[in-house]
PDB file of C-alpha atoms in Angstrom:
ATOM      1  CA  SER A 218       0.037   0.000  -0.111  1.00 82.00           C
ATOM      2  CA  ASP A 219       1.223   3.549  -0.329  1.00 78.00           C
ATOM      3  CA  ASP A 220       1.809   3.958   3.317  1.00 80.00           C
ATOM      4  CA  GLN A 221       4.199   0.873   2.929  1.00 85.00           C
ATOM      5  CA  ALA A 222       5.539   1.836  -0.178  1.00 92.00           C
ATOM      6  CA  LEU A 223       7.215   5.288   0.893  1.00 94.00           C
ATOM      7  CA  PRO A 224       9.140   3.575   3.854  1.00 94.00           C
ATOM      8  CA  TRP A 225      10.530   1.144   1.423  1.00 95.00           C
ATOM      9  CA  PHE A 226      12.001   3.754  -0.929  1.00 97.00           C
ATOM     10  CA  TYR A 227      12.969   5.918   2.153  1.00 97.00           C
ATOM     11  CA  GLY A 228      14.777   3.263   3.866  1.00 97.00           C
ATOM     12  CA  LEU A 229      16.740   2.064   1.006  1.00 97.00           C
ATOM     13  CA  TRP A 230      17.707   5.768   0.198  1.00 97.00           C
ATOM     14  CA  ARG A 231      18.888   6.298   3.730  1.00 97.00           C
ATOM     15  CA  TYR A 232      20.989   3.072   3.529  1.00 98.00           C
ATOM     16  CA  LEU A 233      22.495   4.199   0.438  1.00 97.00           C
ATOM     17  CA  GLU A 234      23.195   7.569   1.904  1.00 95.00           C
ATOM     18  CA  SER A 235      24.865   6.228   5.058  1.00 96.00           C
ATOM     19  CA  GLY A 236      28.051   4.838   3.104  1.00 95.00           C
ATOM     20  CA  LEU A 237      27.358   1.441   4.407  1.00 97.00           C
ATOM     21  CA  ALA A 238      26.271  -0.273   1.214  1.00 97.00           C
ATOM     22  CA  THR A 239      28.949  -1.963  -0.773  1.00 97.00           C
ATOM     23  CA  ALA A 240      29.211  -1.035  -4.644  1.00 97.00           C
ATOM     24  CA  ALA A 241      27.394  -4.108  -5.540  1.00 98.00           C
ATOM     25  CA  GLU A 242      24.641  -3.448  -3.108  1.00 97.00           C
ATOM     26  CA  ARG A 243      24.420   0.240  -4.224  1.00 97.00           C
ATOM     27  CA  ASP A 244      23.966  -0.814  -7.840  1.00 98.00           C
ATOM     28  CA  ARG A 245      21.487  -3.615  -6.997  1.00 98.00           C
ATOM     29  CA  ILE A 246      19.443  -1.313  -4.762  1.00 98.00           C
ATOM     30  CA  THR A 247      19.571   1.565  -7.142  1.00 98.00           C
ATOM     31  CA  ALA A 248      18.348  -0.858 -10.102  1.00 98.00           C
ATOM     32  CA  LYS A 249      15.383  -2.017  -7.957  1.00 98.00           C
ATOM     33  CA  LEU A 250      14.477   1.368  -6.961  1.00 98.00           C
ATOM     34  CA  VAL A 251      14.446   2.660 -10.372  1.00 98.00           C
ATOM     35  CA  GLU A 252      12.541  -0.631 -11.508  1.00 98.00           C
ATOM     36  CA  VAL A 253       9.753  -0.130  -8.946  1.00 97.00           C
ATOM     37  CA  ALA A 254       9.478   3.730  -9.475  1.00 97.00           C
ATOM     38  CA  GLU A 255       9.211   3.026 -13.279  1.00 97.00           C
ATOM     39  CA  VAL A 256       6.201   0.588 -12.327  1.00 96.00           C
ATOM     40  CA  PHE A 257       4.591   3.313 -10.278  1.00 96.00           C
ATOM     41  CA  LEU A 258       5.051   5.731 -13.046  1.00 97.00           C
ATOM     42  CA  ALA A 259       3.478   3.348 -15.715  1.00 96.00           C
ATOM     43  CA  ARG A 260       0.449   2.740 -13.482  1.00 95.00           C
ATOM     44  CA  GLY A 261      -0.160   6.625 -13.200  1.00 95.00           C
ATOM     45  CA  TRP A 262       1.434   6.538  -9.675  1.00 95.00           C
ATOM     46  CA  ALA A 263      -1.258   3.827  -8.504  1.00 93.00           C
ATOM     47  CA  VAL A 264       0.577   1.565  -5.857  1.00 92.00           C
ATOM     48  CA  PRO A 265       0.365  -2.101  -7.164  1.00 90.00           C
ATOM     49  CA  ALA A 266      -1.082  -4.618  -4.970  1.00 87.00           C
ATOM     50  CA  GLU A 267      -1.859  -8.318  -4.983  1.00 87.00           C
ATOM     51  CA  PRO A 268      -5.151  -9.712  -6.230  1.00 89.00           C
ATOM     52  CA  PRO A 269      -7.850  -9.048  -5.440  1.00 88.00           C
ATOM     53  CA  PHE A 270      -6.758  -5.489  -4.688  1.00 87.00           C
ATOM     54  CA  GLY A 271      -4.860  -4.593  -7.884  1.00 84.00           C
ATOM     55  CA  SER A 272      -3.759  -1.222  -6.316  1.00 87.00           C
ATOM     56  CA  ARG A 273      -3.655   0.095  -2.773  1.00 88.00           C
ATOM     57  CA  GLY A 274      -3.333   3.929  -2.752  1.00 85.00           C
ATOM     58  CA  HIS A 275      -1.983   6.333  -5.130  1.00 90.00           C
ATOM     59  CA  PHE A 276       0.961   8.753  -5.111  1.00 93.00           C
ATOM     60  CA  GLY A 277      -0.668  11.177  -7.616  1.00 94.00           C
ATOM     61  CA  LYS A 278      -3.244  12.571  -5.568  1.00 94.00           C
ATOM     62  CA  PHE A 279      -3.365  16.369  -4.514  1.00 95.00           C
ATOM     63  CA  GLU A 280      -3.228  15.885  -0.817  1.00 93.00           C
ATOM     64  CA  PHE A 281      -0.554  15.826   1.717  1.00 92.00           C
ATOM     65  CA  ASP A 282      -0.354  11.893   2.056  1.00 89.00           C
ATOM     66  CA  SER A 283       0.334  11.725  -1.622  1.00 94.00           C
ATOM     67  CA  ALA A 284       2.326  14.860  -2.844  1.00 96.00           C
ATOM     68  CA  PRO A 285       5.348  14.555  -0.856  1.00 97.00           C
ATOM     69  CA  ARG A 286       5.517  10.699  -1.781  1.00 96.00           C
ATOM     70  CA  LEU A 287       5.472  11.534  -5.652  1.00 98.00           C
ATOM     71  CA  LEU A 288       7.706  14.264  -5.352  1.00 98.00           C
ATOM     72  CA  PHE A 289      10.346  12.329  -3.210  1.00 98.00           C
ATOM     73  CA  VAL A 290      10.245   9.365  -5.567  1.00 98.00           C
ATOM     74  CA  CYS A 291      10.945  11.445  -8.618  1.00 98.00           C
ATOM     75  CA  ARG A 292      13.609  13.409  -6.840  1.00 98.00           C
ATOM     76  CA  LEU A 293      15.368  10.341  -5.387  1.00 98.00           C
ATOM     77  CA  ILE A 294      15.589   8.510  -8.675  1.00 98.00           C
ATOM     78  CA  HIS A 295      17.110  11.528 -10.371  1.00 98.00           C
ATOM     79  CA  ARG A 296      19.477  11.816  -7.528  1.00 97.00           C
ATOM     80  CA  LEU A 297      20.560   8.168  -8.007  1.00 97.00           C
ATOM     81  CA  THR A 298      20.665   7.951 -11.692  1.00 97.00           C
ATOM     82  CA  ASP A 299      21.190  11.644 -12.919  1.00 97.00           C
ATOM     83  CA  ASP A 300      18.391  10.854 -15.472  1.00 98.00           C
ATOM     84  CA  ALA A 301      17.000  14.146 -16.551  1.00 98.00           C
ATOM     85  CA  ALA A 302      13.631  12.795 -17.183  1.00 98.00           C
ATOM     86  CA  TRP A 303      13.163  12.150 -13.455  1.00 98.00           C
ATOM     87  CA  GLU A 304      14.234  15.974 -12.755  1.00 98.00           C
ATOM     88  CA  THR A 305      11.626  16.871 -15.312  1.00 98.00           C
ATOM     89  CA  ARG A 306       9.077  14.842 -13.797  1.00 98.00           C
ATOM     90  CA  TYR A 307       9.878  16.303 -10.402  1.00 98.00           C
ATOM     91  CA  ARG A 308       9.703  19.989 -11.390  1.00 98.00           C
ATOM     92  CA  GLU A 309       6.426  19.270 -13.417  1.00 98.00           C
ATOM     93  CA  ALA A 310       4.698  17.513 -10.490  1.00 98.00           C
ATOM     94  CA  LEU A 311       5.943  20.335  -8.190  1.00 98.00           C
ATOM     95  CA  ALA A 312       3.768  22.920 -10.139  1.00 98.00           C
ATOM     96  CA  GLU A 313       1.026  20.538 -11.282  1.00 98.00           C
ATOM     97  CA  ARG A 314      -2.466  21.611  -9.636  1.00 98.00           C
ATOM     98  CA  GLY A 315      -5.356  19.526  -9.026  1.00 97.00           C
ATOM     99  CA  GLY A 316      -7.613  18.340  -6.216  1.00 94.00           C
ATOM    100  CA  LYS A 317     -10.591  19.927  -4.450  1.00 93.00           C
ATOM    101  CA  GLU A 318      -8.489  22.833  -3.749  1.00 95.00           C
ATOM    102  CA  ASN A 319      -6.741  23.158  -7.057  1.00 97.00           C
ATOM    103  CA  ARG A 320      -3.407  23.449  -4.984  1.00 97.00           C
ATOM    104  CA  SER A 321      -0.034  22.695  -6.711  1.00 98.00           C
ATOM    105  CA  ARG A 322       2.038  19.911  -4.998  1.00 98.00           C
ATOM    106  CA  LEU A 323       4.359  22.653  -3.787  1.00 98.00           C
ATOM    107  CA  GLU A 324       1.543  24.399  -2.138  1.00 98.00           C
ATOM    108  CA  ILE A 325       0.318  21.161  -0.630  1.00 97.00           C
ATOM    109  CA  CYS A 326       3.765  20.427   0.893  1.00 98.00           C
ATOM    110  CA  GLU A 327       4.127  24.188   1.983  1.00 98.00           C
ATOM    111  CA  ARG A 328       0.854  23.931   3.829  1.00 96.00           C
ATOM    112  CA  GLY A 329       2.365  20.877   5.588  1.00 94.00           C
ATOM    113  CA  MET A 330       0.688  17.869   7.145  1.00 91.00           C
ATOM    114  CA  VAL A 331      -3.039  17.713   7.265  1.00 83.00           C
ATOM    115  CA  PHE A 332      -4.854  14.646   8.519  1.00 72.00           C
ATOM    116  CA  HIS A 333      -8.309  14.065   6.837  1.00 67.00           C
ATOM    117  CA  TYR A 334      -9.998  11.887   9.430  1.00 65.00           C
ATOM    118  CA  ALA A 335      -9.423  13.570  12.737  1.00 65.00           C
ATOM    119  CA  PRO A 336      -7.881  17.071  13.483  1.00 62.00           C
ATOM    120  CA  ARG A 337      -5.186  15.808  15.908  1.00 60.00           C
ATOM    121  CA  HIS A 338      -4.412  12.142  14.765  1.00 61.00           C
ATOM    122  CA  CYS A 339      -1.676  13.020  12.456  1.00 68.00           C
ATOM    123  CA  TRP A 340       0.751  10.405  13.216  1.00 68.00           C
ATOM    124  CA  THR A 341      -0.372   8.242  10.103  1.00 72.00           C
ATOM    125  CA  SER A 342       1.253  11.090   8.062  1.00 83.00           C
ATOM    126  CA  CYS A 343       4.748  10.787   9.627  1.00 84.00           C
ATOM    127  CA  THR A 344       6.333   9.119   6.580  1.00 89.00           C
ATOM    128  CA  CYS A 345       5.043  11.958   4.459  1.00 92.00           C
ATOM    129  CA  VAL A 346       6.685  14.291   6.602  1.00 95.00           C
ATOM    130  CA  SER A 347       9.816  12.256   6.335  1.00 95.00           C
ATOM    131  CA  ALA A 348       9.640  12.571   2.780  1.00 97.00           C
ATOM    132  CA  LEU A 349       9.169  16.357   2.896  1.00 98.00           C
ATOM    133  CA  ARG A 350      12.234  16.457   5.162  1.00 97.00           C
ATOM    134  CA  SER A 351      14.383  14.608   2.376  1.00 97.00           C
ATOM    135  CA  LEU A 352      12.814  16.827  -0.233  1.00 98.00           C
ATOM    136  CA  TRP A 353      14.134  19.920   1.857  1.00 98.00           C
ATOM    137  CA  GLU A 354      17.503  18.178   2.316  1.00 97.00           C
ATOM    138  CA  MET A 355      17.838  17.220  -1.662  1.00 97.00           C
ATOM    139  CA  GLU A 356      16.419  20.623  -3.066  1.00 97.00           C
ATOM    140  CA  THR A 357      18.721  23.272  -4.671  1.00 96.00           C
ATOM    141  CA  GLU A 358      16.343  26.061  -5.293  1.00 97.00           C
ATOM    142  CA  ALA A 359      16.177  28.451  -2.602  1.00 98.00           C
ATOM    143  CA  ASP A 360      12.363  29.393  -3.004  1.00 98.00           C
ATOM    144  CA  VAL A 361      11.241  25.702  -3.131  1.00 98.00           C
ATOM    145  CA  LYS A 362      13.545  24.798  -0.200  1.00 98.00           C
ATOM    146  CA  ALA A 363      12.002  27.574   1.719  1.00 98.00           C
ATOM    147  CA  ALA A 364       8.473  26.384   1.007  1.00 98.00           C
ATOM    148  CA  PHE A 365       9.543  22.790   2.214  1.00 98.00           C
ATOM    149  CA  ALA A 366      10.896  24.289   5.355  1.00 98.00           C
ATOM    150  CA  ARG A 367       7.607  26.032   6.045  1.00 98.00           C
ATOM    151  CA  GLY A 368       5.711  22.711   5.424  1.00 97.00           C
ATOM    152  CA  LEU A 369       8.101  20.916   7.901  1.00 97.00           C
ATOM    153  CA  GLN A 370       7.323  23.759  10.604  1.00 97.00           C
ATOM    154  CA  ALA A 371       3.505  23.665   9.913  1.00 95.00           C
ATOM    155  CA  SER A 372       3.731  19.730  10.318  1.00 93.00           C
ATOM    156  CA  ALA A 373       5.645  20.103  13.517  1.00 92.00           C
ATOM    157  CA  ASP A 374       3.188  22.650  14.803  1.00 91.00           C
ATOM    158  CA  LEU A 375       0.356  20.303  14.019  1.00 87.00           C
ATOM    159  CA  ALA A 376       1.990  17.329  15.524  1.00 85.00           C
ATOM    160  CA  LEU A 377       2.621  19.220  18.795  1.00 86.00           C
ATOM    161  CA  THR A 378      -1.015  19.629  19.239  1.00 82.00           C
ATOM    162  CA  GLY A 379      -1.423  15.834  19.314  1.00 78.00           C
ATOM    163  CA  LEU A 380       0.980  15.427  22.492  1.00 80.00           C
ATOM    164  CA  PRO A 381      -1.705  15.683  24.938  1.00 82.00           C
ATOM    165  CA  LEU A 382      -3.593  12.888  23.039  1.00 76.00           C
ATOM    166  CA  ALA A 383      -0.426  10.795  22.980  1.00 74.00           C
ATOM    167  CA  GLU A 384      -0.160  10.980  26.734  1.00 82.00           C
ATOM    168  CA  GLN A 385      -3.632   9.271  27.042  1.00 82.00           C
ATOM    169  CA  PHE A 386      -2.140   5.962  25.676  1.00 77.00           C
TER     170      PHE A 386
END
């Protein structure tokens, strides 16, 4: 599902970034990341799943639980491969608009974490905040990086409101 796919990409990227991977592991992991990203892309960003589901979630929606995921995968694959097509996909996806509010993915990221089911139960979006943090780390354009930073701050502010709820558990 989409909430499991992002940690897979993220964890493998962090492993590669750690310097612990051997050259053979790096090549193998990079090839698998590219292979899976290309499957997602070919499916219009729908996350493949076993039958009878067919797909479980979608990276291409215009909401916080999707936008950072799609952007992160595009940015990650470009960073690993230097394939200009992935940079183009990333930049186009940043500006692409949609959803109920007709926001761009950059605007969605800048607004930060929003949980759609309950106003303070935001922990299920934590992997998307990780993707947003990673985008902030990898971004080279100052204005985009600043928008990501604002989204990170807004996400932290929302998460802070959930601490009293967490104490109940």
